[in-house]
mmCIF file of the C-alpha atoms, coordinates in Angstrom:
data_MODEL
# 
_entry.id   MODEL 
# 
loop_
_atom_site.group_PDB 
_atom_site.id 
_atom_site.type_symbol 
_atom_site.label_atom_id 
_atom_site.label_alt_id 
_atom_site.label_comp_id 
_atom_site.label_asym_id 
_atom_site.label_entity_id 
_atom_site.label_seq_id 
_atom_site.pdbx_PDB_ins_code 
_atom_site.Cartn_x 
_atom_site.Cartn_y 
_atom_site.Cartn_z 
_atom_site.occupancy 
_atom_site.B_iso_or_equiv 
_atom_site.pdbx_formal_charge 
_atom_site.auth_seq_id 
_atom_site.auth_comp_id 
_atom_site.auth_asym_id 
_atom_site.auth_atom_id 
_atom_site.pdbx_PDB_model_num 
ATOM 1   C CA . UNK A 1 1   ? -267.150 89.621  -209.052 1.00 0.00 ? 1   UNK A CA 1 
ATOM 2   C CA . UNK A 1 2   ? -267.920 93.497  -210.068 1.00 0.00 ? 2   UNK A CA 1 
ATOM 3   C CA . UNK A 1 3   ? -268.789 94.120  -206.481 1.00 0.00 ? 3   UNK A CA 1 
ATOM 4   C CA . UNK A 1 4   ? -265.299 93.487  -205.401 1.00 0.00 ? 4   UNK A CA 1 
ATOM 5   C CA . UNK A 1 5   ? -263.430 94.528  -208.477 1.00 0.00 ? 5   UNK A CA 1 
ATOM 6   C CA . UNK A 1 6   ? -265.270 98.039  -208.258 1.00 0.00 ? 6   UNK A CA 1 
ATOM 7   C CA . UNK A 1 7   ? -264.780 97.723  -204.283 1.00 0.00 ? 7   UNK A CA 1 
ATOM 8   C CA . UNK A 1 8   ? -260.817 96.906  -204.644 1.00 0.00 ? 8   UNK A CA 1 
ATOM 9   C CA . UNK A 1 9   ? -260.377 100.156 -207.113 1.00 0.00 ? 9   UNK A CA 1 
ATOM 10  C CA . UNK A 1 10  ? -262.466 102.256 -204.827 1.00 0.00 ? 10  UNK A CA 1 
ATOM 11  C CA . UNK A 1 11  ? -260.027 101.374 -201.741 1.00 0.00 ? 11  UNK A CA 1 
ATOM 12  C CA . UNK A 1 12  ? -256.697 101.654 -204.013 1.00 0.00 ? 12  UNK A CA 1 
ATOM 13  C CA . UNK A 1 13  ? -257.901 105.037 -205.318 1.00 0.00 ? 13  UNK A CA 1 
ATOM 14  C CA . UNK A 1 14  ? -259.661 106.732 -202.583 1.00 0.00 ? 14  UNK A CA 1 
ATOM 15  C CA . UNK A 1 15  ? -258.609 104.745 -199.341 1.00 0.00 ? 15  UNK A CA 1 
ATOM 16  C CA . UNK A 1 16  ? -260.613 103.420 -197.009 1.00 0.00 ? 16  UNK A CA 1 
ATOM 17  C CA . UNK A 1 17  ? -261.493 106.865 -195.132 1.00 0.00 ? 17  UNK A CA 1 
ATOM 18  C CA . UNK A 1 18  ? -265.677 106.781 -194.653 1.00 0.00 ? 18  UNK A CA 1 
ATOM 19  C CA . UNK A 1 19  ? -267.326 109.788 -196.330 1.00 0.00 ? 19  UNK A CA 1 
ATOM 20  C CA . UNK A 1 20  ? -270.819 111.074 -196.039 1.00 0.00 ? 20  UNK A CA 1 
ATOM 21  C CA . UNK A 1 21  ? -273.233 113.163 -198.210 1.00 0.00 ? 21  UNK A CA 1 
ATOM 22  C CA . UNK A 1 22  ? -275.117 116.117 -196.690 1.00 0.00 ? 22  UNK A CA 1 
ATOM 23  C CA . UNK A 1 23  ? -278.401 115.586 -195.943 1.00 0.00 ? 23  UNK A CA 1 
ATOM 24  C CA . UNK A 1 24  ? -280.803 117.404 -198.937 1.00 0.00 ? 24  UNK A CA 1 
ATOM 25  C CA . UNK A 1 25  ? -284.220 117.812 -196.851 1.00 0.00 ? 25  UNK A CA 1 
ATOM 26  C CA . UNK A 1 26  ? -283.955 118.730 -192.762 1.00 0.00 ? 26  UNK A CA 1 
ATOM 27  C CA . UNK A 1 27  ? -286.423 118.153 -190.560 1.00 0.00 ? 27  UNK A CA 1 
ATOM 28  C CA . UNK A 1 28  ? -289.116 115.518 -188.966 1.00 0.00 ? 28  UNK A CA 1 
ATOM 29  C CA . UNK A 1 29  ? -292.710 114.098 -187.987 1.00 0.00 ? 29  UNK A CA 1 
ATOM 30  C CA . UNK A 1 30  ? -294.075 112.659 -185.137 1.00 0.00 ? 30  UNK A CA 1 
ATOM 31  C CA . UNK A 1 31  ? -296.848 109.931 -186.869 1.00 0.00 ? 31  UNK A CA 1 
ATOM 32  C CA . UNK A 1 32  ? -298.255 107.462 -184.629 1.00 0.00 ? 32  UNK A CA 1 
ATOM 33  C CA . UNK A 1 33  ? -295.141 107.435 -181.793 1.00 0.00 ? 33  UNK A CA 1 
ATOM 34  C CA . UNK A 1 34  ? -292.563 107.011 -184.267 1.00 0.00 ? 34  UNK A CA 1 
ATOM 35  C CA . UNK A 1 35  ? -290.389 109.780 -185.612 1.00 0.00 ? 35  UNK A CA 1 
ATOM 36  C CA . UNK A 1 36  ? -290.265 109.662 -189.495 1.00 0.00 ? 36  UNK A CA 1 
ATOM 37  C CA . UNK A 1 37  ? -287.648 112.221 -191.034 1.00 0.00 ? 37  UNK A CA 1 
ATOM 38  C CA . UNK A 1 38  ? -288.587 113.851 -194.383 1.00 0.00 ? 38  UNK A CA 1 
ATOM 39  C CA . UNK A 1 39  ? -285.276 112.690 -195.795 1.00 0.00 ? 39  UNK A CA 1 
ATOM 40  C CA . UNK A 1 40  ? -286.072 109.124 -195.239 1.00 0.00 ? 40  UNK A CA 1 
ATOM 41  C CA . UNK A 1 41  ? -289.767 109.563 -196.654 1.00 0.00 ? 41  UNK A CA 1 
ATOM 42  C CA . UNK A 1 42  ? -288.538 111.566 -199.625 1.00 0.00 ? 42  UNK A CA 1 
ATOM 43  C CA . UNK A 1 43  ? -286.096 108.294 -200.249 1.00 0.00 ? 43  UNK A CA 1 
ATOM 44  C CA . UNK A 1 44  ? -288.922 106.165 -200.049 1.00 0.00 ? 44  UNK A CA 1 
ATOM 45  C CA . UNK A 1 45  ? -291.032 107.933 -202.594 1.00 0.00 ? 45  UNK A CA 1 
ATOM 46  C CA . UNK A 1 46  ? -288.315 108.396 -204.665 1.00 0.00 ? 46  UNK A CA 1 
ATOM 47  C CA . UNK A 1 47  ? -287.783 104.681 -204.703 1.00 0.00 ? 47  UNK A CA 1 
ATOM 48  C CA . UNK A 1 48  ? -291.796 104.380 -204.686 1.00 0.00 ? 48  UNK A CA 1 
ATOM 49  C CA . UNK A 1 49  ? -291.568 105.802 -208.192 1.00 0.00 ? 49  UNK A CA 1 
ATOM 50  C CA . UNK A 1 50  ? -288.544 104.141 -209.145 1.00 0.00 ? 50  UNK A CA 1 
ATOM 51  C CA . UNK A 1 51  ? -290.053 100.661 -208.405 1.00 0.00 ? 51  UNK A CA 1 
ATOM 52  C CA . UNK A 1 52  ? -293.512 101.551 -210.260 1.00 0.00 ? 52  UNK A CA 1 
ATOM 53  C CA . UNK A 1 53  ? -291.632 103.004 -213.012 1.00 0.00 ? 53  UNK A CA 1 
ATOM 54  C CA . UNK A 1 54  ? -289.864 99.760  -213.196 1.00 0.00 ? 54  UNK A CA 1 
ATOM 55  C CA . UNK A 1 55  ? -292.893 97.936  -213.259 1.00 0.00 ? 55  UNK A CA 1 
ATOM 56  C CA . UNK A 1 56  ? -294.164 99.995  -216.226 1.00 0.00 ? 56  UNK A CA 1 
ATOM 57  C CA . UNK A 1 57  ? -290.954 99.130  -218.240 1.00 0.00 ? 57  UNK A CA 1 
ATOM 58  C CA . UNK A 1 58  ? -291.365 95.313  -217.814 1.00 0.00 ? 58  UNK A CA 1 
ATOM 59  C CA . UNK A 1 59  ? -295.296 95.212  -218.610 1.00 0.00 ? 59  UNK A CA 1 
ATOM 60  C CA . UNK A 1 60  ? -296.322 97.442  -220.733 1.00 0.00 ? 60  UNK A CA 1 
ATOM 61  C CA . UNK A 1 61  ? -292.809 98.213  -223.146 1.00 0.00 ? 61  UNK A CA 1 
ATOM 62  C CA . UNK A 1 62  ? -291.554 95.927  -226.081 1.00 0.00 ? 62  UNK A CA 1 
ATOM 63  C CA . UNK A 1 63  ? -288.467 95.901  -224.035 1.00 0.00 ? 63  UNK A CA 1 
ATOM 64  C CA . UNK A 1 64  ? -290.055 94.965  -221.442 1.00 0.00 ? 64  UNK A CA 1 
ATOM 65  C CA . UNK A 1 65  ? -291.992 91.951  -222.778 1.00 0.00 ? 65  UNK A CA 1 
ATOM 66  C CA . UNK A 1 66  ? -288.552 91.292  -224.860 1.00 0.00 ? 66  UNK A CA 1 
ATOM 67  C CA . UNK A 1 67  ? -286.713 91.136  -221.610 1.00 0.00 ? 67  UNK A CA 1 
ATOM 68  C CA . UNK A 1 68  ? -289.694 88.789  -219.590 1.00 0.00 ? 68  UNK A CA 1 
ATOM 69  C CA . UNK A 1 69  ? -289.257 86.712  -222.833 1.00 0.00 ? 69  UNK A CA 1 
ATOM 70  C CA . UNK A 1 70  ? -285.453 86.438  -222.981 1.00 0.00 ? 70  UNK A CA 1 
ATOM 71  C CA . UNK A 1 71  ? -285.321 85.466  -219.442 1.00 0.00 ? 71  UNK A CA 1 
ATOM 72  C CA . UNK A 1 72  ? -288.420 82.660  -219.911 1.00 0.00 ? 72  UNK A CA 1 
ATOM 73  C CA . UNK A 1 73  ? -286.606 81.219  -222.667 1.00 0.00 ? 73  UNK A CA 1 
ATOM 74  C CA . UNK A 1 74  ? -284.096 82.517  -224.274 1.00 0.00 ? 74  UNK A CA 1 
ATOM 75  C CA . UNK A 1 75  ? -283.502 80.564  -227.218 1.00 0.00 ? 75  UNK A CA 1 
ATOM 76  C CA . UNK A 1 76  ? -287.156 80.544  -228.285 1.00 0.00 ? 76  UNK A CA 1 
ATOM 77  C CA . UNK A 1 77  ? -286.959 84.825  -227.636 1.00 0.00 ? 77  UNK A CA 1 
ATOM 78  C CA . UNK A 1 78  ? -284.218 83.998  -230.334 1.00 0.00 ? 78  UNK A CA 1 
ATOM 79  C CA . UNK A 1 79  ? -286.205 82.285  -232.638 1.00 0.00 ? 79  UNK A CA 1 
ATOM 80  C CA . UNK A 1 80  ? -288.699 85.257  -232.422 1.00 0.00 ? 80  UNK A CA 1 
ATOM 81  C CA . UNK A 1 81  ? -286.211 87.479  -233.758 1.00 0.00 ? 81  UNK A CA 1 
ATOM 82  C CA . UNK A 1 82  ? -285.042 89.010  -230.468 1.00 0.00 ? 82  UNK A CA 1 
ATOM 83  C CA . UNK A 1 83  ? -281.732 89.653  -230.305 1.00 0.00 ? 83  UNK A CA 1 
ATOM 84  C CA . UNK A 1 84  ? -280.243 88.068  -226.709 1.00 0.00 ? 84  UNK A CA 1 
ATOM 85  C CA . UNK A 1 85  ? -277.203 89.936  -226.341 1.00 0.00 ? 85  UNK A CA 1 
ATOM 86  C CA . UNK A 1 86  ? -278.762 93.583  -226.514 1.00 0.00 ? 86  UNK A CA 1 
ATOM 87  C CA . UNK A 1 87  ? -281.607 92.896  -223.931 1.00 0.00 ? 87  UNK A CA 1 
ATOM 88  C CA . UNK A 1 88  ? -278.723 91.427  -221.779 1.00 0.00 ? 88  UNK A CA 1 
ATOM 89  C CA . UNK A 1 89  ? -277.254 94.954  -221.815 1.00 0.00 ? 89  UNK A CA 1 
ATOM 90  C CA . UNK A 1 90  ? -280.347 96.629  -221.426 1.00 0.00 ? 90  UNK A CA 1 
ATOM 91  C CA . UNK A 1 91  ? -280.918 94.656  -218.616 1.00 0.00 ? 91  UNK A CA 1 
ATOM 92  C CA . UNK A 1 92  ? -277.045 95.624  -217.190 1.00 0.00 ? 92  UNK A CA 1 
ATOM 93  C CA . UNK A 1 93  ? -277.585 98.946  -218.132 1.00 0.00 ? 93  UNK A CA 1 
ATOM 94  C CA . UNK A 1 94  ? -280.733 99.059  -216.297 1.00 0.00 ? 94  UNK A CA 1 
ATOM 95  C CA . UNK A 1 95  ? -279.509 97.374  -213.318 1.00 0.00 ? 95  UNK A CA 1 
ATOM 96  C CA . UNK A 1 96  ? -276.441 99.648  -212.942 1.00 0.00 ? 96  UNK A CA 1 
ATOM 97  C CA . UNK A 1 97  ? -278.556 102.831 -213.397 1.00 0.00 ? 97  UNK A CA 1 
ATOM 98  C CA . UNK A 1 98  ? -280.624 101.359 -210.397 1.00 0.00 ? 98  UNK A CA 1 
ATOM 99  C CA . UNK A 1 99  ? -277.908 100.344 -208.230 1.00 0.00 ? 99  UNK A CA 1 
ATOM 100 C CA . UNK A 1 100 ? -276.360 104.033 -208.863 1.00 0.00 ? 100 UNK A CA 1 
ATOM 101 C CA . UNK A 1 101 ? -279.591 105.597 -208.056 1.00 0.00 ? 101 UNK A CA 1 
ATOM 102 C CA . UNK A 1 102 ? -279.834 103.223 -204.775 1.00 0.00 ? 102 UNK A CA 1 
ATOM 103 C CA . UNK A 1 103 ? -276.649 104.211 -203.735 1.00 0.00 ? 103 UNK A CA 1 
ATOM 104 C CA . UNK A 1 104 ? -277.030 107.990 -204.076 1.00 0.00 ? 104 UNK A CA 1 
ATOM 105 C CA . UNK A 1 105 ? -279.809 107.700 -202.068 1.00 0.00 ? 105 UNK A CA 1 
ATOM 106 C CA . UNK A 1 106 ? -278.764 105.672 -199.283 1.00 0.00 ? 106 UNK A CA 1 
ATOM 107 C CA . UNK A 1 107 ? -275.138 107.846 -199.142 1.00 0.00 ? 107 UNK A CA 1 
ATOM 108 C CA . UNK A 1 108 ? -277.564 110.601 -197.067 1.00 0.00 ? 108 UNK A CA 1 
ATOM 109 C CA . UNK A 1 109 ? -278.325 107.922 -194.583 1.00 0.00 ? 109 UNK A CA 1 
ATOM 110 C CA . UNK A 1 110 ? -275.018 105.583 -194.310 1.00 0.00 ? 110 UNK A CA 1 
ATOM 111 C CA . UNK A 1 111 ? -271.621 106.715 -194.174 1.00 0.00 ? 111 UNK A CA 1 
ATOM 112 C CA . UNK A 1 112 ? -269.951 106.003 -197.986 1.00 0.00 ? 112 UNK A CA 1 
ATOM 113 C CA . UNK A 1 113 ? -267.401 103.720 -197.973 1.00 0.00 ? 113 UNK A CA 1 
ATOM 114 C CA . UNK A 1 114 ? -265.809 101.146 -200.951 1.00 0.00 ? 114 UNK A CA 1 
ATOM 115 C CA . UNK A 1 115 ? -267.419 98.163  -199.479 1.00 0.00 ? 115 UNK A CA 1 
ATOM 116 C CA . UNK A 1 116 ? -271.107 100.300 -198.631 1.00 0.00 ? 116 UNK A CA 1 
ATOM 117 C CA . UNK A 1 117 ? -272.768 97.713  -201.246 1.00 0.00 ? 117 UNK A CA 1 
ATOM 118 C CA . UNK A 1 118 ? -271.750 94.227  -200.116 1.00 0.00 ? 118 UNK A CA 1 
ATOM 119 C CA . UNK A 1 119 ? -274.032 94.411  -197.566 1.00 0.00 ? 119 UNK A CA 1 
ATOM 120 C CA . UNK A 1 120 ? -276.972 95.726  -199.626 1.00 0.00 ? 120 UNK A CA 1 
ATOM 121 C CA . UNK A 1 121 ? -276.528 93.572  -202.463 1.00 0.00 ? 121 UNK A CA 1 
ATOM 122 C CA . UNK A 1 122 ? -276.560 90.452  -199.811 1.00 0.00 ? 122 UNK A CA 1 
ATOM 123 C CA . UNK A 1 123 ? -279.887 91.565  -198.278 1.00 0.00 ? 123 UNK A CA 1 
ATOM 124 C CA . UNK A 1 124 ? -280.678 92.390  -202.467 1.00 0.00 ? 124 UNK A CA 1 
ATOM 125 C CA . UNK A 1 125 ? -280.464 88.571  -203.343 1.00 0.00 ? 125 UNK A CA 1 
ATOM 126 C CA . UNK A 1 126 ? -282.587 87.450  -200.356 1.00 0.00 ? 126 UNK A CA 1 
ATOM 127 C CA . UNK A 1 127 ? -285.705 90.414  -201.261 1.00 0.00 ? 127 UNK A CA 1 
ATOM 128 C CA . UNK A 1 128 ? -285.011 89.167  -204.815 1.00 0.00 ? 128 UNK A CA 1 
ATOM 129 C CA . UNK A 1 129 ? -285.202 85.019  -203.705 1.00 0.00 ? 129 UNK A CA 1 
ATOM 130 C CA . UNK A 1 130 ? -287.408 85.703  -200.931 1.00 0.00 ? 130 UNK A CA 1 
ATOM 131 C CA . UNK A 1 131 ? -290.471 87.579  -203.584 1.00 0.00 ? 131 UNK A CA 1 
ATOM 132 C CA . UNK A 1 132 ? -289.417 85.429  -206.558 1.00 0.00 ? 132 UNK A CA 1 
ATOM 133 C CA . UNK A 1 133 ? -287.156 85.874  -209.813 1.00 0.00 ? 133 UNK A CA 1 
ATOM 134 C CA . UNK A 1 134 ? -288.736 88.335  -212.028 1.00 0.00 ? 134 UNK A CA 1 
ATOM 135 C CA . UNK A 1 135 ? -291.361 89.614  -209.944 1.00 0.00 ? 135 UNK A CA 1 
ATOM 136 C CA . UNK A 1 136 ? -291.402 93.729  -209.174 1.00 0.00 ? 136 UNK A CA 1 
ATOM 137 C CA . UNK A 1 137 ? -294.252 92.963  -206.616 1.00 0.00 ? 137 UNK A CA 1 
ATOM 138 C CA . UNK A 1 138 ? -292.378 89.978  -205.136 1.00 0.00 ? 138 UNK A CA 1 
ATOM 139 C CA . UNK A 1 139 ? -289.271 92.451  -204.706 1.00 0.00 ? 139 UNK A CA 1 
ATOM 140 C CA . UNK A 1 140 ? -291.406 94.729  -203.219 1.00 0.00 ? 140 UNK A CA 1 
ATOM 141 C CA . UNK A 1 141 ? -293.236 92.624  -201.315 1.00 0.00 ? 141 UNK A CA 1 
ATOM 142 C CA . UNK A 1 142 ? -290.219 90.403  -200.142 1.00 0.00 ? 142 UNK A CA 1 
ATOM 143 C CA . UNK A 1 143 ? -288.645 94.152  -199.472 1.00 0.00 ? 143 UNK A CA 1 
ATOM 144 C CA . UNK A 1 144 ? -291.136 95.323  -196.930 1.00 0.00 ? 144 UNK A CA 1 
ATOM 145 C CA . UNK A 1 145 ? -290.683 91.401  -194.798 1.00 0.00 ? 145 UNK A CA 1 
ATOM 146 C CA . UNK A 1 146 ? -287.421 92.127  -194.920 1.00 0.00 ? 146 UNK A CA 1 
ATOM 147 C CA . UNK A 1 147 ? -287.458 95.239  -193.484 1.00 0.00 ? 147 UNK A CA 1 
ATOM 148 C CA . UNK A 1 148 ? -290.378 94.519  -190.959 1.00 0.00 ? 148 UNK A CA 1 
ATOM 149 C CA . UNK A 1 149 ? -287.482 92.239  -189.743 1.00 0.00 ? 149 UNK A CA 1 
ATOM 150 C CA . UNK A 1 150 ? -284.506 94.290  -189.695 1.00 0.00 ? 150 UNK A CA 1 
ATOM 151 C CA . UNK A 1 151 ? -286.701 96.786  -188.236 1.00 0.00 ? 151 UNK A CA 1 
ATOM 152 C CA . UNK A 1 152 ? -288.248 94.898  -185.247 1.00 0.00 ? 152 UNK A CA 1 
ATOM 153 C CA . UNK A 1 153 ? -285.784 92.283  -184.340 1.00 0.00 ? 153 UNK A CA 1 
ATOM 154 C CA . UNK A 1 154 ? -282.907 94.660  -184.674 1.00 0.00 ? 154 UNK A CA 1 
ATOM 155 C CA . UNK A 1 155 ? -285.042 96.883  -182.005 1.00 0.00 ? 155 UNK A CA 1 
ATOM 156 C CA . UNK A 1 156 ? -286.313 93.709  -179.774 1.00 0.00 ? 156 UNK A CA 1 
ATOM 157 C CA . UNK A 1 157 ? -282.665 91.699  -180.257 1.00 0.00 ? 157 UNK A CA 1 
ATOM 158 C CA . UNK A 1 158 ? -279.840 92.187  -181.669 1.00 0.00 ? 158 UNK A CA 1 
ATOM 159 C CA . UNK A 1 159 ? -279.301 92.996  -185.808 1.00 0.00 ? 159 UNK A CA 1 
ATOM 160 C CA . UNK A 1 160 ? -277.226 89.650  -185.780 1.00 0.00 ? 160 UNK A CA 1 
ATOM 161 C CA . UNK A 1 161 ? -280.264 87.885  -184.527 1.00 0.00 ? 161 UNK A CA 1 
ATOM 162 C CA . UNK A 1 162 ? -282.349 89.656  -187.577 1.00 0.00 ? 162 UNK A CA 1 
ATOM 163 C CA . UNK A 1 163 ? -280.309 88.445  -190.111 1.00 0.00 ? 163 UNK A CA 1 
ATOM 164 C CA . UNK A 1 164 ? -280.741 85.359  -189.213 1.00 0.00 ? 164 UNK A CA 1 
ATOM 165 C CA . UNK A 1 165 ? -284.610 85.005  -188.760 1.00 0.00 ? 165 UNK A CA 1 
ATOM 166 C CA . UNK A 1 166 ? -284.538 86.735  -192.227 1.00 0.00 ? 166 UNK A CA 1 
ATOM 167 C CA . UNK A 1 167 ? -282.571 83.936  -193.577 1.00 0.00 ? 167 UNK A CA 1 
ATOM 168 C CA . UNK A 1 168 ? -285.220 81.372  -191.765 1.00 0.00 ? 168 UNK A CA 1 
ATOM 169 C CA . UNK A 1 169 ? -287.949 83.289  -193.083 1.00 0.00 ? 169 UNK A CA 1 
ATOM 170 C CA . UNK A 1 170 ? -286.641 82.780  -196.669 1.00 0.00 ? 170 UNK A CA 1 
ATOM 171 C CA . UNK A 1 171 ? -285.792 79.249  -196.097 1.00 0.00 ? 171 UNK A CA 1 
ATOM 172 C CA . UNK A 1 172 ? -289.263 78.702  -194.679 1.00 0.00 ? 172 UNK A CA 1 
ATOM 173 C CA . UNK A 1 173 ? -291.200 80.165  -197.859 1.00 0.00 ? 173 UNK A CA 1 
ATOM 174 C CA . UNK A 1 174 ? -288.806 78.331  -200.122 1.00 0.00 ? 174 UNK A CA 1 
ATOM 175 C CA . UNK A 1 175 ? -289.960 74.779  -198.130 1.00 0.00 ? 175 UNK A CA 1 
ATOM 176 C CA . UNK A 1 176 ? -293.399 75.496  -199.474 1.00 0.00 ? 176 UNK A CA 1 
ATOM 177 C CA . UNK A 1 177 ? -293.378 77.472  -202.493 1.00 0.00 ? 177 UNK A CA 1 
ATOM 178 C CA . UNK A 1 178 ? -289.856 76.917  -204.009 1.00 0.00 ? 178 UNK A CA 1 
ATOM 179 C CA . UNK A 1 179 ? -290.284 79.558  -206.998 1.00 0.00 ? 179 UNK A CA 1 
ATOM 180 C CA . UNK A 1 180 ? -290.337 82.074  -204.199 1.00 0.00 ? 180 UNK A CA 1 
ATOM 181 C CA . UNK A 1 181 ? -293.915 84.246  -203.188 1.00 0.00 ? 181 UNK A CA 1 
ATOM 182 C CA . UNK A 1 182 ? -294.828 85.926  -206.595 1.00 0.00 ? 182 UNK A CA 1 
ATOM 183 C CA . UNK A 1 183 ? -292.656 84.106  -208.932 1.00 0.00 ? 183 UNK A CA 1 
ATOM 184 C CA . UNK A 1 184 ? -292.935 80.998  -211.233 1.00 0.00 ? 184 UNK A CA 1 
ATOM 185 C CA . UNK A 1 185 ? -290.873 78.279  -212.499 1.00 0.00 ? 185 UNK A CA 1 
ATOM 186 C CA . UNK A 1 186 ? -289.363 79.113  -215.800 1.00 0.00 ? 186 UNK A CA 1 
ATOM 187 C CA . UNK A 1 187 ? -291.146 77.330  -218.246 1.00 0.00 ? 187 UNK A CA 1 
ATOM 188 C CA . UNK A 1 188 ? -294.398 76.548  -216.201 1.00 0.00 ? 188 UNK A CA 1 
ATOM 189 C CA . UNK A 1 189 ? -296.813 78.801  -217.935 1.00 0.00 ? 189 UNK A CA 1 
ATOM 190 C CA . UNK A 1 190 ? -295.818 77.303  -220.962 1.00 0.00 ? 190 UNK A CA 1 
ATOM 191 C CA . UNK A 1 191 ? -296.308 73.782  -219.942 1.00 0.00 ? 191 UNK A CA 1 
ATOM 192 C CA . UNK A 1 192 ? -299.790 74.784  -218.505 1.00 0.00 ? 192 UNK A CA 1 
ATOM 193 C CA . UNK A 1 193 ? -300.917 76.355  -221.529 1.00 0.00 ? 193 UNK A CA 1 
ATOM 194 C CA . UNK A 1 194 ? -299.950 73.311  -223.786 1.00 0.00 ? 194 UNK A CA 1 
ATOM 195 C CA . UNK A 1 195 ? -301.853 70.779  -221.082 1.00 0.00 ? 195 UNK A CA 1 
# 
């Protein structure tokens, strides 16, 4: 519902005329047949640092283990003195901050535009389902299929035809593992570590 309420102001105050953002690093690499441009490997470290950095704050942070707690179980993180409501703004905070990051990123390499993040945030939910709630590695992970598919299919076929395989590959790793490839189902470790 933010999506399109941020989407719907965007259009009403700017218009729908496309923008663009210079391009901050010129310039590419012939590695293995395929040109690579440093712009798009600079935005891939960036996000390679982003992602780790991530990791760091859920593992190793109070917040962190706070947040992992809040969404295992909320009302036992309650009990334990944590309080809900301000890791659920950490967590938006944290989010947006991401998603503003993303976005300044990928302005370089798509033309701006209000609706620029519907797409992304529908390919967003099926890295996110596809790797399993909660899991950095299974975003990552579950971010790299994805890609390999956009990537190849869009090149073999047609990008129609890669959205959908990617939507068959999800539904075909749900079939068998339902929690998606990293993730768990809430409340699981807990019932293993009582049996």
């Amino acid at each position: 519902a933010l999506i399109f309420i941020i989407s719907s102001a965007g259009i009403i105050a700017f218009g729908a005329v496309i923008r663009g953002i210079s391009s901050f690093v010129t310039g590419q690499i012939r590695i293995a047949g395929a040109e690579w441009t440093y712009e798009r490997m600079v935005i891939a470290g960036i996000s390679l640092v982003l992602i780790i950095g991530l990791w760091l704050l859920l593992q190793k942070t109070k917040v962190g283990l706070a947040m992992r707690a809040v969404a295992e179980d909320p009302e036992t993180a309650s009990l334990q003195g944590i309080n809900n409501r301000r890791i659920h703004w950490v967590a938006m905070g944290l989010g947006s901050a991401l998603s503003a990051m993303a976005g300044s990123l990928m302005g370089t390499l798509l033309f701006i535009v209000p609706s620029m993040g519907f797409l992304a945030t529908i390919k967003a939910f099926m890295i996110v389902i596809m790797g399993g709630l909660g899991s950095v590695p299974g975003a990552l992970v579950g971010g790299f299929i994805l890609g390999f598919i956009d990537s190849f299919l869009t090149t073999l076929a047609t990008s129609e035809m890669a959205y959908i395989i990617g939507f068959i590959v999800i539904f075909v790793i749900l079939v068998f593992k339902p929690s998606g490839l990293f993730g768990q189902i809430p409340g699981d470790g807990l019932s293993r570590s009582r049996a």
